Amino acid sequence: MLDGMFSFVLLDTRDNSFIVARDAIGITSLYIGWGLDGSVWISSELKGLNDDCERFECFPPGHIYSSKSGGLRRWYNPLWFSEAIPSTPYDPLALRRAFEKAVIKRLMTDVPFGVLLSGGLDSSLVAAVTARHLAGTQAARQWGAHLHSFCVGLENSPDLKAAREVADYLGTIHHEFHFTVQDGIDAIEDVIYHVETYDVTTIRASTPMFLLARKIKALGVKMVISGEGSDEIFGGYLYFHKAPNKEELHGETCRKIKALHQYDCLRANKSTSAWGLEARVPFLDKDFINVAMAIDPEWKMIKPGRIEKWVLRKAFDDEEHPYLPKHILYRQKEQFSDGVGYSWIDGLKAHAELHVHDKMMQNAEHIFPHNTPTTKEAYYYRMIFERFFPQNSARLTVPGGASVACSTAKAVEWDASWSNNLDPSGRAALGVHLSAYEQQAALSSAGVVPPEMIDNLPLMMKVGAPGVAIQS
């Protein structure tokens, strides 16, 4: 068992008492429910509770429940949890060694495996470190030393191009899968049923991952190593460009890590486990988080000449034995739902326009008083979710609040203009992202734009040298 990664239940048969412990960060999903007869239920899915429990809720990460005491207590108490500002000087070699150790730990496996490779920094580093240390492991002796990598995207998407280049550089056996906007739209109901959320950004990103997981499992692969968690730890989302000081940046990274079980971990776990595929996430190794979150956040601040996640990029910027090509190592952050192809999100918005009318939006606060959807896309997802999970307890498990480019509501305050552009896409970070979001957004919002028309919009993303992506 990997330290702190799994949840478990222990039963004492002498008195039928039990304890339940959830993993530290919430990598795997867990819920707790209470029946009318006073019984306590534990399930990794809402579906296991909604027919038998009077109420249920998310089992908080890093907590233990004891049937004897009848309450929850937190067992995971790292220094960063209090959000006190750390002061440890940045040591690139220490950070690199900690991450390599986290990856190597996840190579303990007796099943066929591979890596998810989007071509972005995080997945590319996971692939690079895995490829470098795979030889000589038990996994290599059992399954071969050639690493398999997997990527999904719309035709000609930014991720497909970058992933192909990284795979060629690392020498992986690369598997590239394409999907269309219509393929994704057709899968939305299945995605919401399995991922159990109505959060917009989670559904956007879960859908291509859900489609990819099906393809991977069909190949006989049973485990993949993925790059979730890096953006939360290092302030990698594009809105971090506007962090006013290191105190605000550090507080936001702490809030993001604490909420991972409701967003990226929920997506990675449920999108893959729906097909019986296990996802492992070395960035969320407890020891690695302790090292990364102890760094003085001044080093994580985005400044002229210092792109987002600079401390991580610099740690792997090895001139003698390079891990990655320079322009990949310094590629601008691309959220997964954007990187698979910008027309994916625009197509979703256009599809929602066809199913949610203006009158429905006018009555949204009466139909959905909790977490009232503010866009037609959010309303569309909410309708589907409520059909599968009509209980009030179910809707309360999904977080809400204002967000721009995946920020928390608190970070929206960093830029006054963001309150008029609340969209979880990275392209909503106006003045930061290099893609012409305004042009595409205007075309989508001006009327009902068919997905096939949006599919033909030009992709403006450019992969540049270090420093090119930084705009202040």
XYZ file of C-alpha atoms in Angstrom:
472
model
C 0.000 0.000 0.000
C 1.307 3.483 -0.880
C 1.530 5.681 2.211
C -1.576 7.798 2.736
C -3.024 7.090 -0.707
C -5.882 4.717 0.080
C -8.910 4.757 2.356
C -9.794 1.720 4.457
C -12.291 0.261 6.938
C -11.248 -1.870 9.920
C -13.854 -4.002 11.692
C -13.438 -5.438 15.210
C -15.514 -8.635 15.125
C -15.499 -8.884 18.909
C -17.956 -6.023 19.302
C -18.646 -5.092 15.644
C -17.086 -1.678 16.176
C -15.209 -0.176 13.256
C -13.039 2.710 12.158
C -12.889 4.316 8.713
C -9.871 6.306 7.553
C -9.749 8.372 4.384
C -6.506 9.041 2.527
C -4.634 12.266 3.243
C -5.579 14.406 0.239
C -8.682 12.687 -1.118
C -7.118 10.946 -4.119
C -9.823 8.302 -3.970
C -13.463 9.240 -3.356
C -15.324 8.411 -0.167
C -18.743 9.257 1.293
C -20.453 8.593 4.620
C -24.184 8.218 5.133
C -26.689 7.598 7.919
C -29.776 5.410 7.639
C -33.121 5.973 9.345
C -32.334 3.073 11.679
C -29.136 4.758 12.871
C -26.867 2.655 10.681
C -23.676 4.147 9.220
C -22.832 3.573 5.575
C -19.518 4.046 3.773
C -19.197 4.140 0.004
C -16.789 5.317 -2.658
C -19.763 6.522 -4.716
C -22.946 8.454 -4.049
C -24.814 5.703 -5.853
C -24.043 3.362 -2.982
C -25.842 5.592 -0.479
C -28.678 7.480 -2.121
C -31.269 4.674 -1.842
C -30.563 3.612 1.737
C -29.494 6.714 3.643
C -31.548 9.514 5.112
C -28.589 11.834 4.577
C -25.014 11.538 3.393
C -21.996 13.730 2.793
C -18.439 13.708 1.575
C -16.084 11.943 3.985
C -13.403 14.613 4.558
C -9.851 13.693 3.456
C -7.289 13.035 6.160
C -9.968 12.099 8.718
C -10.897 9.033 10.764
C -14.417 8.001 11.808
C -14.887 5.769 14.844
C -18.167 3.968 15.454
C -17.464 4.050 19.196
C -17.130 7.818 19.412
C -19.525 8.442 16.523
C -17.460 11.353 15.238
C -14.747 12.409 12.833
C -11.260 13.584 13.713
C -8.398 14.681 11.486
C -5.336 12.426 11.421
C -3.447 14.312 8.686
C -1.937 17.457 10.185
C 0.906 18.741 7.983
C 2.521 22.080 8.735
C 1.028 23.730 5.647
C -2.546 22.931 6.703
C -2.637 25.938 9.031
C -1.689 28.163 6.052
C 1.194 29.703 8.013
C 3.718 31.241 5.604
C 6.772 28.937 5.210
C 10.329 30.256 4.913
C 12.473 27.357 3.683
C 14.847 28.514 0.911
C 14.245 27.027 -2.520
C 16.506 24.032 -3.216
C 15.941 22.782 -6.788
C 17.844 19.513 -6.268
C 15.892 18.668 -3.117
C 12.629 19.277 -4.972
C 13.762 17.146 -7.904
C 14.834 14.253 -5.672
C 11.559 14.369 -3.738
C 9.527 14.138 -6.931
C 11.636 11.354 -8.406
C 11.192 9.401 -5.186
C 7.419 9.902 -5.386
C 7.332 8.596 -8.973
C 9.583 5.606 -8.244
C 7.320 4.655 -5.314
C 4.414 4.401 -7.763
C 6.272 2.004 -10.039
C 5.501 -0.790 -7.576
C 2.909 -2.691 -9.583
C 2.120 -6.162 -10.852
C -0.244 -5.047 -13.639
C 0.338 -3.546 -17.116
C 0.652 0.243 -16.783
C 1.518 3.462 -18.576
C 1.491 7.232 -18.188
C -1.051 9.858 -19.195
C 0.803 12.344 -21.389
C -0.882 15.603 -22.409
C 2.356 17.313 -23.416
C 2.043 19.848 -20.613
C 4.712 20.281 -17.966
C 3.237 18.037 -15.264
C 2.420 14.940 -17.307
C 5.655 15.338 -19.281
C 7.727 15.357 -16.095
C 5.853 12.298 -14.831
C 6.624 10.529 -18.115
C 10.259 11.685 -18.160
C 10.991 10.535 -14.615
C 9.126 7.253 -15.134
C 11.027 6.529 -18.356
C 14.347 7.365 -16.681
C 13.817 5.071 -13.674
C 11.737 2.248 -15.148
C 14.674 0.067 -16.155
C 15.695 -2.312 -13.406
C 12.370 -2.256 -11.591
C 10.201 -5.305 -11.011
C 7.581 -3.718 -13.262
C 10.087 -3.521 -16.127
C 11.118 -7.136 -15.643
C 7.500 -8.212 -15.722
C 6.071 -5.945 -18.423
C 9.084 -4.666 -20.329
C 11.224 -1.535 -20.099
C 9.414 0.349 -22.852
C 7.016 2.843 -21.313
C 3.552 3.268 -22.832
C 2.075 6.780 -22.974
C -1.490 7.854 -23.742
C -3.016 11.111 -24.963
C -6.461 12.240 -26.089
C -7.642 15.327 -27.945
C -9.559 16.821 -30.814
C -7.847 16.647 -34.186
C -4.864 19.072 -34.249
C -5.309 20.039 -30.596
C -2.408 21.635 -28.650
C -2.041 18.612 -26.387
C -1.768 16.056 -29.168
C 1.052 17.923 -30.881
C 3.025 18.528 -27.692
C 2.477 14.982 -26.373
C 3.689 13.488 -29.645
C 6.893 15.487 -29.410
C 7.509 14.508 -25.782
C 6.838 10.840 -26.550
C 9.333 10.927 -29.422
C 11.908 12.599 -27.190
C 11.470 10.049 -24.373
C 11.093 7.064 -26.680
C 7.778 5.893 -25.263
C 5.341 3.663 -27.091
C 2.777 6.380 -27.696
C -0.968 5.894 -28.131
C -2.862 8.887 -29.495
C -6.647 8.894 -29.424
C -8.927 11.402 -31.138
C -12.462 12.376 -30.240
C -14.906 14.835 -31.748
C -17.012 17.444 -30.018
C -20.040 15.269 -30.728
C -18.338 12.224 -29.171
C -17.841 14.226 -26.006
C -21.371 15.599 -25.959
C -22.748 12.076 -26.398
C -20.812 10.970 -23.311
C -21.853 13.829 -21.000
C -24.670 11.935 -19.274
C -22.433 8.923 -18.598
C -19.723 11.222 -17.285
C -22.060 12.975 -14.837
C -23.456 9.615 -13.697
C -19.979 8.224 -12.966
C -18.176 11.357 -11.743
C -21.186 12.470 -9.668
C -20.851 16.224 -9.947
C -22.380 19.191 -11.726
C -19.270 21.353 -11.441
C -18.586 22.839 -14.872
C -14.799 22.620 -15.026
C -14.804 19.053 -13.651
C -17.269 17.855 -16.295
C -15.388 19.623 -19.080
C -12.145 17.870 -18.136
C -13.682 14.547 -17.069
C -15.246 13.855 -20.441
C -12.073 13.458 -22.532
C -10.439 11.607 -19.628
C -13.442 9.281 -19.430
C -13.180 8.568 -23.171
C -9.427 8.033 -22.891
C -9.768 5.645 -19.934
C -12.102 3.432 -21.937
C -9.544 3.169 -24.735
C -6.682 2.482 -22.331
C -8.532 -0.281 -20.487
C -9.431 -1.882 -23.829
C -5.700 -2.273 -24.466
C -5.328 -4.337 -21.287
C -3.664 -1.587 -19.254
C -4.847 -1.444 -15.636
C -2.900 1.448 -14.068
C -1.745 4.862 -15.238
C 0.456 7.490 -13.601
C -0.888 11.029 -13.960
C 0.133 14.610 -13.185
C -2.711 15.940 -11.026
C -1.877 18.216 -8.103
C 1.057 20.215 -9.421
C -0.945 23.345 -10.253
C -2.431 23.473 -6.782
C 0.931 23.013 -5.061
C 2.975 25.421 -7.188
C 0.368 28.012 -8.175
C 0.302 26.849 -11.769
C -3.115 28.048 -12.901
C -2.958 31.172 -15.018
C -4.888 33.302 -12.547
C -1.887 33.036 -10.209
C -0.242 35.636 -12.463
C -2.366 38.165 -10.576
C -1.495 37.007 -7.049
C -0.748 40.306 -5.242
C 1.822 38.927 -2.788
C 3.312 35.704 -1.480
C 0.878 35.514 1.436
C -2.124 35.507 -0.894
C -0.448 33.015 -3.214
C 0.375 30.593 -0.410
C -3.110 30.827 1.079
C -4.620 30.072 -2.304
C -2.394 27.024 -2.855
C -3.442 25.691 0.544
C -7.118 26.211 -0.269
C -6.699 24.508 -3.636
C -4.983 21.438 -2.162
C -7.655 21.092 0.509
C -10.353 21.127 -2.195
C -8.691 18.667 -4.587
C -11.030 15.848 -3.516
C -13.940 17.824 -4.980
C -12.260 18.716 -8.265
C -9.181 17.202 -9.956
C -8.891 14.133 -7.722
C -12.606 13.477 -8.153
C -12.158 13.670 -11.928
C -9.002 11.550 -12.095
C -10.328 8.879 -9.761
C -13.867 8.486 -11.064
C -13.190 9.010 -14.784
C -10.700 6.158 -14.719
C -12.276 3.849 -12.135
C -15.506 3.905 -14.153
C -13.610 1.585 -16.529
C -11.642 -0.314 -13.862
C -8.482 1.728 -14.434
C -6.369 2.942 -11.490
C -4.787 6.420 -11.574
C -1.726 7.183 -9.428
C -0.628 10.754 -8.759
C 2.967 11.288 -7.568
C 2.594 15.061 -7.148
C 0.216 14.302 -4.271
C 2.651 12.072 -2.426
C 2.604 13.234 1.207
C 6.387 13.555 1.485
C 6.606 15.495 -1.759
C 3.843 17.881 -0.700
C 5.698 18.526 2.558
C 8.846 19.475 0.640
C 7.059 21.612 -1.948
C 4.776 23.425 0.502
C 7.679 24.279 2.813
C 9.311 26.467 0.132
C 9.115 30.195 0.763
C 6.179 31.169 -1.516
C 8.139 34.180 -2.762
C 9.838 31.679 -5.092
C 6.445 30.650 -6.498
C 5.458 34.212 -7.374
C 5.104 34.820 -11.117
C 7.291 37.719 -12.198
C 8.845 39.026 -15.439
C 11.139 36.256 -16.651
C 9.605 33.728 -14.248
C 6.709 31.723 -15.703
C 4.124 29.887 -13.568
C 5.548 26.828 -11.745
C 9.043 28.202 -12.301
C 10.420 26.409 -9.219
C 9.357 23.051 -10.665
C 10.613 23.846 -14.164
C 13.964 25.036 -12.822
C 14.375 21.893 -10.714
C 14.316 19.774 -13.883
C 16.236 22.181 -16.125
C 19.313 19.951 -16.387
C 21.676 21.071 -19.158
C 23.888 17.957 -19.034
C 21.140 15.343 -18.822
C 17.937 17.085 -19.917
C 14.640 15.587 -18.875
C 12.608 17.389 -21.555
C 13.073 19.730 -24.520
C 13.415 23.313 -23.313
C 10.251 24.607 -24.951
C 8.207 21.786 -23.405
C 9.745 22.390 -19.994
C 8.637 26.022 -20.275
C 5.318 25.505 -22.093
C 2.538 27.750 -20.776
C -0.031 26.151 -18.506
C -2.886 24.609 -20.494
C -5.832 23.257 -18.522
C -6.777 19.757 -19.648
C -10.230 20.799 -20.853
C -8.560 23.517 -22.974
C -5.562 21.531 -24.154
C -7.621 18.734 -25.709
C -8.848 21.394 -28.164
C -10.322 24.832 -27.586
C -13.407 24.031 -29.651
C -14.346 21.396 -27.050
C -15.458 24.000 -24.528
C -16.988 26.219 -27.190
C -18.907 23.222 -28.507
C -20.262 22.449 -25.042
C -21.493 26.017 -24.666
C -23.181 25.881 -28.056
C -24.835 22.561 -27.192
C -26.161 23.981 -23.922
C -27.638 26.926 -25.848
C -29.818 24.456 -27.716
C -31.195 22.840 -24.546
C -31.477 25.683 -22.041
C -33.683 28.622 -22.954
C -33.572 32.163 -21.594
C -36.796 31.605 -19.652
C -35.194 28.697 -17.838
C -32.264 30.872 -16.795
C -34.609 33.558 -15.503
C -36.167 31.006 -13.142
C -32.891 29.275 -12.254
C -32.769 30.571 -8.674
C -36.228 29.136 -7.995
C -35.525 25.770 -9.609
C -32.030 25.413 -8.118
C -31.827 27.625 -5.008
C -28.556 25.975 -3.880
C -25.537 26.661 -6.111
C -27.788 28.363 -8.646
C -26.318 27.906 -12.142
C -25.338 31.220 -13.735
C -24.697 29.956 -17.279
C -26.645 27.762 -19.652
C -23.840 25.205 -19.649
C -23.989 24.945 -15.838
C -27.807 24.700 -15.974
C -27.583 21.878 -18.524
C -25.230 19.851 -16.327
C -27.360 20.506 -13.267
C -30.477 19.144 -14.968
C -28.687 15.896 -15.765
C -27.204 15.590 -12.276
C -30.558 16.139 -10.543
C -32.113 13.425 -12.689
C -29.544 10.904 -11.427
C -29.147 12.285 -7.894
C -32.308 14.141 -6.771
C -31.514 14.043 -3.049
C -30.605 17.281 -1.299
C -27.603 15.549 0.284
C -26.246 14.776 -3.182
C -26.375 18.367 -4.433
C -24.675 19.534 -1.244
C -21.600 17.389 -1.989
C -20.753 19.594 -4.988
C -18.868 22.842 -4.267
C -19.949 26.192 -5.649
C -18.927 29.822 -5.681
C -17.440 32.237 -8.179
C -14.382 31.073 -10.123
C -12.219 32.281 -12.974
C -9.701 29.954 -14.650
C -10.206 27.402 -11.808
C -9.640 29.883 -8.962
C -11.343 29.814 -5.588
C -13.895 32.543 -4.900
C -11.334 34.339 -2.728
C -8.848 34.678 -5.602
C -11.458 36.279 -7.881
C -10.850 39.391 -5.796
C -7.321 39.695 -7.215
C -8.549 41.348 -10.419
C -11.678 43.508 -10.629
C -12.245 42.600 -14.292
C -12.635 38.899 -13.489
C -16.026 39.350 -11.844
C -17.440 39.998 -15.325
C -15.712 36.984 -16.874
C -16.406 34.091 -14.505
C -15.475 30.998 -16.485
C -13.282 28.109 -15.271
C -11.392 27.866 -18.575
C -7.772 28.994 -18.477
C -8.567 31.271 -21.406
C -10.741 33.327 -19.070
C -7.554 34.712 -17.519
C -7.628 37.644 -19.920
C -4.283 39.297 -20.511
C -2.443 36.141 -19.441
C -3.387 33.289 -21.783
C -1.895 33.474 -25.261
C -5.008 32.144 -27.025
C -7.515 34.549 -28.554
C -10.272 33.633 -26.110
C -12.210 36.862 -26.588
C -12.681 36.196 -30.310
C -13.947 32.657 -29.832
C -16.069 33.537 -26.792
C -17.737 36.343 -28.707
C -18.622 34.007 -31.561
C -20.040 31.465 -29.135
C -22.083 33.907 -27.061
C -23.399 35.997 -29.956
C -25.835 33.272 -30.893
C -26.233 29.548 -31.337
C -22.991 28.466 -32.992
C -23.079 24.851 -34.182
C -20.226 22.671 -32.855
C -19.069 21.851 -36.375
C -18.639 25.570 -37.067
C -16.735 26.165 -33.826
C -14.559 23.172 -34.661
C -13.112 25.139 -37.579
C -12.071 28.164 -35.538
C -8.305 28.723 -35.735
C -6.197 27.571 -32.823
C -4.085 30.491 -31.624
C -1.988 28.724 -29.001
C 1.726 29.056 -29.534
C 4.483 27.093 -27.847
C 7.275 29.484 -27.029
C 10.617 29.813 -25.326
C 11.001 30.538 -21.622
C 9.508 33.863 -20.676
C 7.423 34.337 -23.831
C 4.173 33.368 -22.108
C 4.451 35.943 -19.343
C 2.316 39.022 -19.854
C 1.783 41.558 -17.099
